Coordinates of C-alpha atoms and ligand atoms in Angstrom, one line a residue:
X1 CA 0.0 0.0 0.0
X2 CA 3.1 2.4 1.1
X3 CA 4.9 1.3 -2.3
X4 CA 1.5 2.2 -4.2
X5 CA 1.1 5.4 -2.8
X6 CA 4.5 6.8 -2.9
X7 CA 4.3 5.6 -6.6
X8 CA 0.8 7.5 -7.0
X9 CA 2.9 10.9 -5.3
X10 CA 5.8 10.1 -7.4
X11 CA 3.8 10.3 -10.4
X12 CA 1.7 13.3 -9.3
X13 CA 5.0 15.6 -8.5
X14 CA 6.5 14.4 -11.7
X15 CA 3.2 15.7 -13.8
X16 CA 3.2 19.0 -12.0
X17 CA 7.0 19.2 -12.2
X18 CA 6.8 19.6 -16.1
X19 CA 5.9 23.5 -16.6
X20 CA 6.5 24.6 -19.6
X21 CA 9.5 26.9 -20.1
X22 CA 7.5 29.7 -22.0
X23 CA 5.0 30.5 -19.8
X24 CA 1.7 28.7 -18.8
X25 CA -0.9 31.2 -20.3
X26 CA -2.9 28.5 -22.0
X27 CA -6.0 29.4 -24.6
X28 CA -8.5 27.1 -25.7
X29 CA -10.8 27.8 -28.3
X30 CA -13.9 25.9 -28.4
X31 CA -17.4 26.9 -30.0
X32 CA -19.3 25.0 -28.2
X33 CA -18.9 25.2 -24.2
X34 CA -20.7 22.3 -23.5
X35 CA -18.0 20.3 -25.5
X36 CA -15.9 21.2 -22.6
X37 CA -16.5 18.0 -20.9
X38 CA -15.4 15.7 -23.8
X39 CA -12.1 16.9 -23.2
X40 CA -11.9 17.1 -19.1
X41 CA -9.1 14.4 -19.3
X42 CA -7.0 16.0 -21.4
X43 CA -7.9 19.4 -20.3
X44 CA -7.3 18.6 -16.5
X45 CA -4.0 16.9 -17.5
X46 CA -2.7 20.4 -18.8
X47 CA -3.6 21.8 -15.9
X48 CA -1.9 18.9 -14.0
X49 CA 1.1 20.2 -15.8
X50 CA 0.9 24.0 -14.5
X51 CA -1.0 25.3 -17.8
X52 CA -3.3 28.1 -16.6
X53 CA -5.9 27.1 -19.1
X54 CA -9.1 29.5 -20.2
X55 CA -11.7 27.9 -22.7
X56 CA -13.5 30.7 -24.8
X57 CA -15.3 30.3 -27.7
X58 CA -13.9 31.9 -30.9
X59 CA -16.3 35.4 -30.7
X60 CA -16.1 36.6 -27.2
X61 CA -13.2 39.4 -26.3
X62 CA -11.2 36.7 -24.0
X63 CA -10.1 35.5 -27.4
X64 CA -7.6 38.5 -28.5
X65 CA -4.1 37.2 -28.7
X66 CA -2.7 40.5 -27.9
X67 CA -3.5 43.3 -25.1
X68 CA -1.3 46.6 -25.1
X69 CA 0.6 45.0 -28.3
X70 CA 2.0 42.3 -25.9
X71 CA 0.7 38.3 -26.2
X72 CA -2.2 37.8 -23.9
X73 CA -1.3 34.1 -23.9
X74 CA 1.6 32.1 -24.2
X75 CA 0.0 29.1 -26.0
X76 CA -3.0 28.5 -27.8
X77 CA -5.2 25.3 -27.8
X78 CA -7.9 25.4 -31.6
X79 CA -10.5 22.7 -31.1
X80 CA -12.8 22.4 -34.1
X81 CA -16.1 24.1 -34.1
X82 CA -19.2 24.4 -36.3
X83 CA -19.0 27.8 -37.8
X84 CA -16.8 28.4 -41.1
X85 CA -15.0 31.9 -39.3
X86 CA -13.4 32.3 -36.5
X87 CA -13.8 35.8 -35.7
X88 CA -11.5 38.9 -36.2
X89 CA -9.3 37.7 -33.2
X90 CA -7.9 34.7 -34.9
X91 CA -7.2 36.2 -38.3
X92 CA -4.2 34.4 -40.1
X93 CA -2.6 37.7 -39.8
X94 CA -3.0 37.2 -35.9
X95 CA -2.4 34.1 -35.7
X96 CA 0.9 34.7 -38.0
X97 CA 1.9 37.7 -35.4
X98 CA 1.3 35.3 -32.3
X99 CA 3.7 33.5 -33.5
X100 CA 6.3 35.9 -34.8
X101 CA 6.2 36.8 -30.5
X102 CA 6.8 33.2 -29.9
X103 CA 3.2 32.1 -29.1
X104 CA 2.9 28.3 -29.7
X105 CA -0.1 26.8 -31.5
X106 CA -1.9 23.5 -31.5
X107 CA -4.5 23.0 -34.7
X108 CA -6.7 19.7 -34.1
X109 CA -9.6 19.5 -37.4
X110 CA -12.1 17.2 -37.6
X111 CA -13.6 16.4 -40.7
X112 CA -17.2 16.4 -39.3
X113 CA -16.5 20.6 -38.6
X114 CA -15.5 22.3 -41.9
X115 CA -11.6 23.7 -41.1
X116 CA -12.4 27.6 -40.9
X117 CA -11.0 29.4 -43.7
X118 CA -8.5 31.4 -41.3
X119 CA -7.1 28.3 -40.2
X120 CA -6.8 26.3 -44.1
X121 CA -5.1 29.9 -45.2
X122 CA -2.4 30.1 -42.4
X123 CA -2.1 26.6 -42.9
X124 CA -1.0 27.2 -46.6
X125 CA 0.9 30.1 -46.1
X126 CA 3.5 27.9 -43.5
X127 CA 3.3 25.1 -46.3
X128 CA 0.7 22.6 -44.7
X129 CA -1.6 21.5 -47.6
X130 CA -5.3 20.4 -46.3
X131 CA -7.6 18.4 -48.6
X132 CA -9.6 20.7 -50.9
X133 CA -12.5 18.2 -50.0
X134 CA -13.7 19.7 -46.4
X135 CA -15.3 17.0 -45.7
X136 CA -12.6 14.1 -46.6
X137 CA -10.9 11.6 -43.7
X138 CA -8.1 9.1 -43.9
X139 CA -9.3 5.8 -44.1
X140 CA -7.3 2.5 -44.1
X141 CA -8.7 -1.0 -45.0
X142 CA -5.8 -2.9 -43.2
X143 CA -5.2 -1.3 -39.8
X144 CA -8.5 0.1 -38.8
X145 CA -10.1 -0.9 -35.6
X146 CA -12.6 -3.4 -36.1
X147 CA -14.3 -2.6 -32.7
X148 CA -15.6 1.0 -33.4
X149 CA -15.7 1.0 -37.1
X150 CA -16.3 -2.4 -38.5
X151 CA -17.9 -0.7 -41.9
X152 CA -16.2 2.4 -42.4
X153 CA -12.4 1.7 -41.4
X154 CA -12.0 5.5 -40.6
X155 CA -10.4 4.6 -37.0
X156 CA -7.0 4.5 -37.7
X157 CA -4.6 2.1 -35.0
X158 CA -1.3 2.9 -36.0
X159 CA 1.9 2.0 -34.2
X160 CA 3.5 4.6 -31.8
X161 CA 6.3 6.4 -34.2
X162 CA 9.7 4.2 -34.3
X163 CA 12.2 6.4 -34.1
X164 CA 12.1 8.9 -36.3
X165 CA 15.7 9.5 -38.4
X166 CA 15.2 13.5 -37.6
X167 CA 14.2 13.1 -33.7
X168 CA 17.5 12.9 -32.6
X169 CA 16.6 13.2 -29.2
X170 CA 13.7 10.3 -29.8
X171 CA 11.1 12.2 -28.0
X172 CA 8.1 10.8 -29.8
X173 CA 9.4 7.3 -29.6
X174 CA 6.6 5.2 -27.9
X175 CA 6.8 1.7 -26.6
X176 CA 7.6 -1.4 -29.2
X177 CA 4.0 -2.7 -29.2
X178 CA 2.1 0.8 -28.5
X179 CA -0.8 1.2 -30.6
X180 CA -2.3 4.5 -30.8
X181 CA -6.0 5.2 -32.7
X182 CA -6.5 8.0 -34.7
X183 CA -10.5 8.6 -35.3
X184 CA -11.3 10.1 -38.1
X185 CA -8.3 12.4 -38.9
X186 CA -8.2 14.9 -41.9
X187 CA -4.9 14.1 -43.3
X188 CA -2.0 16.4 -44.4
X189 CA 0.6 17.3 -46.9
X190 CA 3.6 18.9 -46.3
X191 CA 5.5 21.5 -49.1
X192 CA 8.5 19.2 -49.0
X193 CA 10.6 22.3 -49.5
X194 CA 10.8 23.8 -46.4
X195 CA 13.0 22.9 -43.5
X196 CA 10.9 24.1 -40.6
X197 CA 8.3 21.1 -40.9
X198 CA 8.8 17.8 -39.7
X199 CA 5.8 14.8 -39.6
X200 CA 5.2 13.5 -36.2
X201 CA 2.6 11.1 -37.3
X202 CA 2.5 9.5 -41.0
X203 CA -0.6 7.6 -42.1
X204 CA 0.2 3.9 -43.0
X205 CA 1.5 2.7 -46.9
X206 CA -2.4 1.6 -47.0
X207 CA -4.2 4.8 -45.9
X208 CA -5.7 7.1 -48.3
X209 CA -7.8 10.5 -48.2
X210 CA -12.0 9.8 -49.2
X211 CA -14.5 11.8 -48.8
X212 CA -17.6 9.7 -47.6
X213 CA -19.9 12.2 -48.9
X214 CA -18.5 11.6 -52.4
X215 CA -21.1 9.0 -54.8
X216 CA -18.8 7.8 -56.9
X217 CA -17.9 3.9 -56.9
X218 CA -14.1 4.5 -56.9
X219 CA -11.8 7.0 -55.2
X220 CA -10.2 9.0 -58.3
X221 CA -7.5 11.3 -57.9
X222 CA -7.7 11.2 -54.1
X223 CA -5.4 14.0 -52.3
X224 CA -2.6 11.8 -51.1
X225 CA -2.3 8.3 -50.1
X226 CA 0.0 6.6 -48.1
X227 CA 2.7 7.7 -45.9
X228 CA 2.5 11.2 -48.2
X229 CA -0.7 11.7 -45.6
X230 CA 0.5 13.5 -42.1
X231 CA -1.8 12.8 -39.3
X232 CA 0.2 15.1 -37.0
X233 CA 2.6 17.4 -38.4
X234 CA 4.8 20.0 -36.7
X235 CA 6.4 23.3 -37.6
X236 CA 9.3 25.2 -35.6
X237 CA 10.0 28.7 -37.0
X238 CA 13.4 30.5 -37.2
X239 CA 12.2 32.0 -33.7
X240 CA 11.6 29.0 -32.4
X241 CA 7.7 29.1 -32.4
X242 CA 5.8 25.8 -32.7
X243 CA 2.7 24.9 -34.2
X244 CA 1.6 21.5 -34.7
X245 CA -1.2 20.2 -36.9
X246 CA -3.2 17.5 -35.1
X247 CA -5.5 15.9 -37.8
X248 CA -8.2 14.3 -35.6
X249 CA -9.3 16.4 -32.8
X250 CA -11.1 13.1 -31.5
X251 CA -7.8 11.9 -30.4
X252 CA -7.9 14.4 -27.4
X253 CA -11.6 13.1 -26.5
X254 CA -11.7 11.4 -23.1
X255 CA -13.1 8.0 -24.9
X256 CA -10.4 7.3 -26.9
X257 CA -7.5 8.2 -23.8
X258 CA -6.7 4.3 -22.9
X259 CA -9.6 2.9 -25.0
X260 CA -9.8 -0.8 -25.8
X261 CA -9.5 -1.1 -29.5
X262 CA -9.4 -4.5 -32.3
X263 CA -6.7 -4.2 -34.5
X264 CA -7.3 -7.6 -36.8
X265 CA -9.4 -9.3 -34.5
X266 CA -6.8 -8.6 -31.2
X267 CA -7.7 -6.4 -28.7
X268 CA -5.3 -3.7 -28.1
X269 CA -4.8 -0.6 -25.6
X270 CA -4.4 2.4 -27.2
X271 CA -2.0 4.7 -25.9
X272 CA -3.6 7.9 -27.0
X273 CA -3.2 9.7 -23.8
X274 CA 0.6 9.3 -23.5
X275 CA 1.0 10.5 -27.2
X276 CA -1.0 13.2 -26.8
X277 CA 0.9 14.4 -23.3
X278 CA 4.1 14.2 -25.9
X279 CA 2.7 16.0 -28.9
X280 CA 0.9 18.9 -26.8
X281 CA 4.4 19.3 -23.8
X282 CA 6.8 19.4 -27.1
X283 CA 4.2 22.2 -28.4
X284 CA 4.4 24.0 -25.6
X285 CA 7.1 24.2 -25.1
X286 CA 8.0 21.9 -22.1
X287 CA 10.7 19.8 -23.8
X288 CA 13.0 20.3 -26.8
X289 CA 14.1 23.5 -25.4
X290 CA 17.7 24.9 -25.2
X291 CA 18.9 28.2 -24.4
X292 CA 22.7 29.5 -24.8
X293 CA 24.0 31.3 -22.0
X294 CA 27.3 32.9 -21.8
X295 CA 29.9 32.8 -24.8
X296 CA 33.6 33.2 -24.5
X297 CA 36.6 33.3 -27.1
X298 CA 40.1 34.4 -26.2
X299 CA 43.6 34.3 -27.5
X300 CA 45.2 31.3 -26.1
X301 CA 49.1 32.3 -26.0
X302 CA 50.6 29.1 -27.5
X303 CA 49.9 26.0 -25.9
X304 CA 48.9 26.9 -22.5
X305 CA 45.0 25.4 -22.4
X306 CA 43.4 27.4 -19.7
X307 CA 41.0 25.2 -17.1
X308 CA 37.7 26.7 -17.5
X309 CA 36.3 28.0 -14.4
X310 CA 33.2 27.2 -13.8
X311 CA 31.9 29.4 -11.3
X312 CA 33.2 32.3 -12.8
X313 CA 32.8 31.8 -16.7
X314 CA 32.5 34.5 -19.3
X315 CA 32.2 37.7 -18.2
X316 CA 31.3 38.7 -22.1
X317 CA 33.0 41.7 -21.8
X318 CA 36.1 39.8 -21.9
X319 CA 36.1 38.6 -25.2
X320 CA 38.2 40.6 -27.9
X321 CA 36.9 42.4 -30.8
X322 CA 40.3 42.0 -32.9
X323 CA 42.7 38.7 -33.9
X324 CA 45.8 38.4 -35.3
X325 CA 45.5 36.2 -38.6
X326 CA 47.1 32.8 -37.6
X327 CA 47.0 32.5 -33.8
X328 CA 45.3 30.3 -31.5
X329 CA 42.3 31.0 -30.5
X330 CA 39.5 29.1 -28.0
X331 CA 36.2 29.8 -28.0
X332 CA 33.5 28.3 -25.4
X333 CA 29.9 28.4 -25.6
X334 CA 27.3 27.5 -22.6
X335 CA 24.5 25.8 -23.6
X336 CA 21.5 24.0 -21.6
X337 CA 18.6 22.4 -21.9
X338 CA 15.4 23.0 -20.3
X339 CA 14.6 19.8 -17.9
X340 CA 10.7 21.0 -16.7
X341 CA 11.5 23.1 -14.0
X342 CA 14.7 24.7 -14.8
X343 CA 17.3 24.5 -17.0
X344 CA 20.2 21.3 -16.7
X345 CA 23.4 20.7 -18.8
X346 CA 23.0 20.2 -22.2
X347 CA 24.2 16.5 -24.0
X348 CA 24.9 16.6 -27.4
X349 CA 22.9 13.4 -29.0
X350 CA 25.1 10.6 -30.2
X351 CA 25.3 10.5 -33.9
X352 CA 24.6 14.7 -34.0
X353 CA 27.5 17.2 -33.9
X354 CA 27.5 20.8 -32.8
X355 CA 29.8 22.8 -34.9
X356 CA 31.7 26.4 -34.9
X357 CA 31.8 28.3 -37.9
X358 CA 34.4 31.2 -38.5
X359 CA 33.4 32.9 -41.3
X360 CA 33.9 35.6 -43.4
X361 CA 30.7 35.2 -46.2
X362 CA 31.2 31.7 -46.4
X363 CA 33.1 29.9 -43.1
X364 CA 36.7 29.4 -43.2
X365 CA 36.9 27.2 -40.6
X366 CA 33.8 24.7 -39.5
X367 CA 35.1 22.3 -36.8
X368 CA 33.6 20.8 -33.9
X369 CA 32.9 21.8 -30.5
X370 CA 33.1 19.3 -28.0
X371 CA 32.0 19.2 -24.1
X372 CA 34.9 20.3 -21.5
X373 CA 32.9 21.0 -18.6
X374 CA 30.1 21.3 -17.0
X375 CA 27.7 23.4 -14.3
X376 CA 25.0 22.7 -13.1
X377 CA 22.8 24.5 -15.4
X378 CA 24.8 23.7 -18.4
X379 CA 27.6 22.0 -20.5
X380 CA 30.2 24.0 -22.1
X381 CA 31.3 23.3 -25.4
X382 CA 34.7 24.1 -26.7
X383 CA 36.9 24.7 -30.0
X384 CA 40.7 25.3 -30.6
X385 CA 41.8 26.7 -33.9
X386 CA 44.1 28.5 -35.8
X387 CA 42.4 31.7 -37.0
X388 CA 43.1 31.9 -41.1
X389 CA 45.7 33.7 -43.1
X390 CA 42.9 36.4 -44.2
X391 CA 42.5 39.3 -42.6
X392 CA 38.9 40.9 -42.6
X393 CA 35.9 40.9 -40.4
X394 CA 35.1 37.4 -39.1
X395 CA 32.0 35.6 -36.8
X396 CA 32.3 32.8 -34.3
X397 CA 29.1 31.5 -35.4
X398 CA 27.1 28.6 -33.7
X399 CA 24.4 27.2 -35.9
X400 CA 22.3 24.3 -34.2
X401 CA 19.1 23.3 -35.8
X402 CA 17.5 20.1 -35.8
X403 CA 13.2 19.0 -35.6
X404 CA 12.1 19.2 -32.4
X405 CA 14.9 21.2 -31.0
X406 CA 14.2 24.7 -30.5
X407 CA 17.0 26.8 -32.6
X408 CA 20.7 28.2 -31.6
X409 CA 22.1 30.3 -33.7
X410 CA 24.9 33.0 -32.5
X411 CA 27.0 35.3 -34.2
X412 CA 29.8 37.4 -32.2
X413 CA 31.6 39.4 -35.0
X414 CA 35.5 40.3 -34.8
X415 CA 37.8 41.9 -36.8
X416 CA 41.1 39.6 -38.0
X417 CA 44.1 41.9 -38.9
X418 CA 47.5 41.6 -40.4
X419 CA 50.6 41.2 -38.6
X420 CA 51.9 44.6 -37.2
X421 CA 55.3 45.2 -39.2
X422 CA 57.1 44.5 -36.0
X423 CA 55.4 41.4 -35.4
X424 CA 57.2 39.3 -38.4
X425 CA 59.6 36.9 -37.9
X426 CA 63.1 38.6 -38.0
X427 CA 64.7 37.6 -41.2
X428 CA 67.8 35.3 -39.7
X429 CA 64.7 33.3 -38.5
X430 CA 63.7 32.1 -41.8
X431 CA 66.1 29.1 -42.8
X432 CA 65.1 29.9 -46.6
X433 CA 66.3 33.5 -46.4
X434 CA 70.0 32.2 -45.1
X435 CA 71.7 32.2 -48.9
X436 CA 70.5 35.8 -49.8
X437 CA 72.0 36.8 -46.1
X438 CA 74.9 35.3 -46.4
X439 CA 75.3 36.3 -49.6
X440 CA 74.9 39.8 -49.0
X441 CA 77.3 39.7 -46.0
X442 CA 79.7 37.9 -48.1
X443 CA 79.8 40.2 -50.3
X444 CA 80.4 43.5 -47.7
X445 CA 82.7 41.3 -46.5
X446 CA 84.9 40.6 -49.9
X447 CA 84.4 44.2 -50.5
X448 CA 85.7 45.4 -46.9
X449 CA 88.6 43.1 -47.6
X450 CA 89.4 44.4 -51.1
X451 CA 89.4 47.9 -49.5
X452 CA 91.9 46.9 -47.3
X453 CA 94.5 45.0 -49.6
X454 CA 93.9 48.0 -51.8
X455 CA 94.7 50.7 -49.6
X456 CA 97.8 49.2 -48.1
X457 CA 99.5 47.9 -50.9
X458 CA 102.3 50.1 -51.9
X459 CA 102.4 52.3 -55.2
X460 CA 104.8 50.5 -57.8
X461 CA 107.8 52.5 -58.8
X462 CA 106.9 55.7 -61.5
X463 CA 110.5 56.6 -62.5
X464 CA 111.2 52.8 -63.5
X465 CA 108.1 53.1 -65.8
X466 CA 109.3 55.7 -67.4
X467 CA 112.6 55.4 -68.0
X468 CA 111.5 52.5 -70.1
X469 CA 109.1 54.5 -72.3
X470 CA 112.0 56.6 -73.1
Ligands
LIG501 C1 36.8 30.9 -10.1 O1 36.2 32.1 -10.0 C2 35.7 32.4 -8.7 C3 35.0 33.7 -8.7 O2 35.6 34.8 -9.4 C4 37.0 32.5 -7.8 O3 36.6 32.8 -6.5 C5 37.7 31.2 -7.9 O4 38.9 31.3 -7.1 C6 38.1 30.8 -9.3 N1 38.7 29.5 -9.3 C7 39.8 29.2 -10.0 C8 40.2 27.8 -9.9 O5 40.4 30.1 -10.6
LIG502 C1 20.2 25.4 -12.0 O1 20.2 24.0 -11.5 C2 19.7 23.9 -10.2 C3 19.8 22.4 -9.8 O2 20.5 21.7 -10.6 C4 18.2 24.4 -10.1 O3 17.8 24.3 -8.8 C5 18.2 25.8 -10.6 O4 16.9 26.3 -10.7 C6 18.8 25.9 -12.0 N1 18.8 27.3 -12.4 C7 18.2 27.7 -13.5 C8 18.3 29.2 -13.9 O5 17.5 27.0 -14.2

C-alpha cells in the first residue's frame, strides 16, 4: 500500500513538475462550451502540468491574442467548431503575429466541422496543404479498428512512431507494441521544400484520403495516399515558435484516452493519452528546449590550455573584438537544456554534432565543438583553432538546428588583422632566407677586404716606368 502510494505521489510531483518553459498562459478555443466536458481528461491533464488554461469560444473578447501590443497568452489550444469563421481575433494575420512573438499553437480539425478558412489559409501560407474536400478523412482497410468501425475503417490504429531518423533526441518514440488510434483524422501534406516542418505522425503505406460524402464507386484522384498523408505534423520557426497540426481532434476526447480497440481481431490498448501528453508538452514548449547562455573566445598564447572555471565563466566583456591572422584562438559556448522546472546541462545526441563556424561570407573554418565541462545548469562546449591567413571581419558563429529542437544560432563578429610590421619573424629566423643573407654579407665582407688590400698595398715604382718609355 506504502509502495502504491508513494508511486501514486511520485507520479503526481512528476506531472506538476513539467511546466513549460514559455509560460503557462494557455487558450482554448472551443465553440461550443458544452463540449468542454469531452475533453476534461486532457484538459485537467494540462492543468496537471501547471497550464493556466481559459476555454472561450472563438467570438467573445477573451479571445484576443494580444493586449497593449504584448501576447495575452503564451499558447494556444484550436478545437474544431461548427462555424466556417473564426472571428477577427484569430485572423491568419493574428495568428501569424502570435507566433512571430513566440506564441505556440496547437491546430486539431475534424472532418465532421469544416476547417475555418483562417485556419486552411495560415495553414498554406506555412506550407501545410489540407484536402480541398472539407469533408474528406483518412481511411485505411488494413489497420483500422474493427471494434468501433467495422464498416467504415475510418479509425485508424497505428503503431507509436519508431524512431524517427530526424528526432535525434527520440522524444516521440513510444513503446515497441504501442498502438495509438486515430479517429477520423483529416490528413495532411507537407510542401517538402521547407525545413521548418517535420511529420510526427505519418498515415500507414495503406491509408488514403476519401471523402464519404462523395457518390462515386471508386476513389479517383484522391489527395494523397500513403505515408504522403500526415496525421500530425509539426512546424518550428526561425524563432523557435511551434505549431503542430493535429488531424483528428477526437484523439484528445476522453473516450479514446486508454480505450480498448481490435486491431485484426486482437484487442489492443491504445496509448492515445501518453501520445498526446508528448505531442501537446513538445508544443508548448515543455521539452525540446535549449537556451545559450554565456559565450567566451580568447587568445590562447601558444599552448597553455586554460582550465575553465566554472563558477566564474564569461564575463562577455572579456572577449576581444580583434585577432591576429594565424594565432590560437579558444572559443567556449554554454549551452543548456530546459529539464521542466529549470534549466540542466546540455548533451549533445550521439550520432549529431554541434559545430563552430568562422566565417567571413562563407566559413573558413567549421570544426567541432566538444564538451569540457560542466555546471550545473549547463555544459560548455569548446573549439581550438588557428584563425586563417585572411584578414577581414570574421564571426564565431554557432548554428544548431534540428526537428524538435528549439533553434541556436549565435553570431559574435570580430575583426582579424595583419601582422603589425614588428610582429614578423626577423629575417635570420627564416632558414630559406639564409643564402641571400649570407650572400649579401659575403659580399660586404669581400668588399671590406678588397678595400683593405687596396689601400695598403704600396704604389709601384713611377720613375722605373718611365725610364723605359724613353
Ligand atoms: C573561479 O572564479 C571564482 C569567482 O571569481 C574565484 O573565487 C575562484 O577562485 C576561481 N577558481 C579558480 C580555480 O580560478
Ligand atoms: C540550476 O540548477 C539547479 C539544480 O540543478 C536548479 O535548482 C536551478 O533552478 C537551476 N537554475 C536555472 C536558472 O535553471
Amino acid at each position: 500500500m506504502l509502495w502504491l502510494f508513494s508511486f501514486l505521489l511520485l507520479a503526481l510531483l512528476g506531472a506538476v513538475q513539467a511546466l513549460s518553459s514559455s509560460g503557462s498562459r494557455l487558450l482554448v478555443v472551443l465553440e461550443e462550451l458544452s463540449e468542454k466536458d469531452k475533453y476534461s481528461q486532457f484538459l485537467g491533464d494540462l492543468e496537471a502540468r501547471g497550464f493556466h488554461v481559459r476555454v472561450e469560444s472563438p467570438k467573445s473578447e477573451g479571445v484576443a491574442l494580444f493586449k497593449h501590443g504584448e501576447r495575452a497568452y503564451d499558447h494556444v489550444l484550436l478545437l474544431p467548431g461548427k462555424s466556417k469563421g473564426l472571428g477577427p481575433a484569430l485572423s491568419p494575420g493574428n495568428i501569424l503575429e502570435f507566433m512571430k512573438k513566440e506564441g505556440n499553437i496547437l491546430v486539431t480539425l475534424s472532418p465532421d466541422h469544416a476547417t475555418p478558412t483562417s485556419i486552411v489559409s495560415t495553414l498554406l501560407e506555412l506550407g501545410i496543404h489540407l484536402p480541398a474536400d472539407r469533408n474528406s478523412l483518412v481511411i485505411d482497410h488494413f489497420n483500422y479498428d474493427s471494434a468501433s468501425a467495422p464498416e467504415n475503417h475510418d479509425v485508424l490504429l497505428v503503431p507509436y512512431p519508431a524512431p524517427l531518423r530526424y528526432d535525434v533526441r527520440n522524444y516521440f518514440m513510444g513503446p515497441p507494441d504501442g498502438v495509438i488510434a486515430v479517429p477520423r483524422a483529416v490528413g495532411q501534406t507537407l510542401g517538402n521544400d521547407s525545413p521548418l516542418l517535420a511529420p510526427i505522425l505519418r498515415a500507414p503505406k495503406t491509408a488514403y484520403s476519401y471523402n464519404p460524402k462523395d457518390e462515386a464507386d471508386a476513389v479517383e484522384d484522391p489527395f494523397a495516399t500513403g505515408e504522403q498523408l500526415n496525421l500530425v505534423s509539426a512546424l518550428q520557426a526561425h524563432n523557435s515558435a511551434r505549431l503542430v497540426v493535429l488531424g483528428s481532434a477526437e484523439m484528445l476526447q476522453n473516450k479514446w484516452f486508454g480505450a480498448k480497440a481490435e486491431l485484426a481481431g486482437k484487442p489492443v490498448t491504445t496509448a492515445n493519452r501518453d501520445f498526446v501528453m508528448k505531442v501537446s508538452g513538445w508544443t508548448f514548449k515543455e521539452v525540446g528546449v535549449l537556451k545559450v547562455g554565456n559565450l567566451q573566445h580568447y587568445l590562447d598564447e601558444g599552448d597553455v590550455k586554460k582550465v575553465i572555471n566554472t563558477s566564474a565563466f564569461a564575463a562577455p566583456e572579456d572577449n576581444p573584438t580583434i585577432y591576429r591572422i594565424k594565432s590560437d584562438v579558444t572559443f567556449n559556448v554554454e549551452i543548456s537544456e530546459w529539464r521542466g522546472d529549470h534549466y540542466g546541462p546540455f548533451m549533445i545526441p550521439q550520432r549529431d554534432a554541434l559545430q563552430l563556424e568562422f566565417s567571413m561570407l562563407s566559413p573558413f573554418h567549421r570544426i567541432g565543438l566538444y564538451p569540457e565541462a560542466r555546471t550545473h545548469n549547463s555544459t560548455i562546449y569548446s573549439a581550438h583553432f588557428k584563425t586563417p591567413d585572411q584578414h577581414g571581419i570574421f564571426n564565431f558563429r554557432v548554428n544548431y538546428r534540428r526537428p524538435f529542437l528549439t533553434n541556436v544560432d549565435e553570431k559574435r563578429q570580430v575583426t582579424v588583422r595583419h601582422f603589425a610590421h614588428d610582429e614578423w619573424p626577423r629575417s635570420f629566423q627564416i632558414s630559406g632566407a639564409w643564402p641571400w643573407i649570407s650572400g649579401i654579407w659575403v659580399t660586404v665582407a669581400g668588399w671590406l677586404a678588397f678595400l683593405a688590400v687596396w689601400l695598403y698595398s704600396a704604389p709601384t715604382d713611377k720613375k722605373v716606368a718611365v725610364k723605359k718609355t724613353q
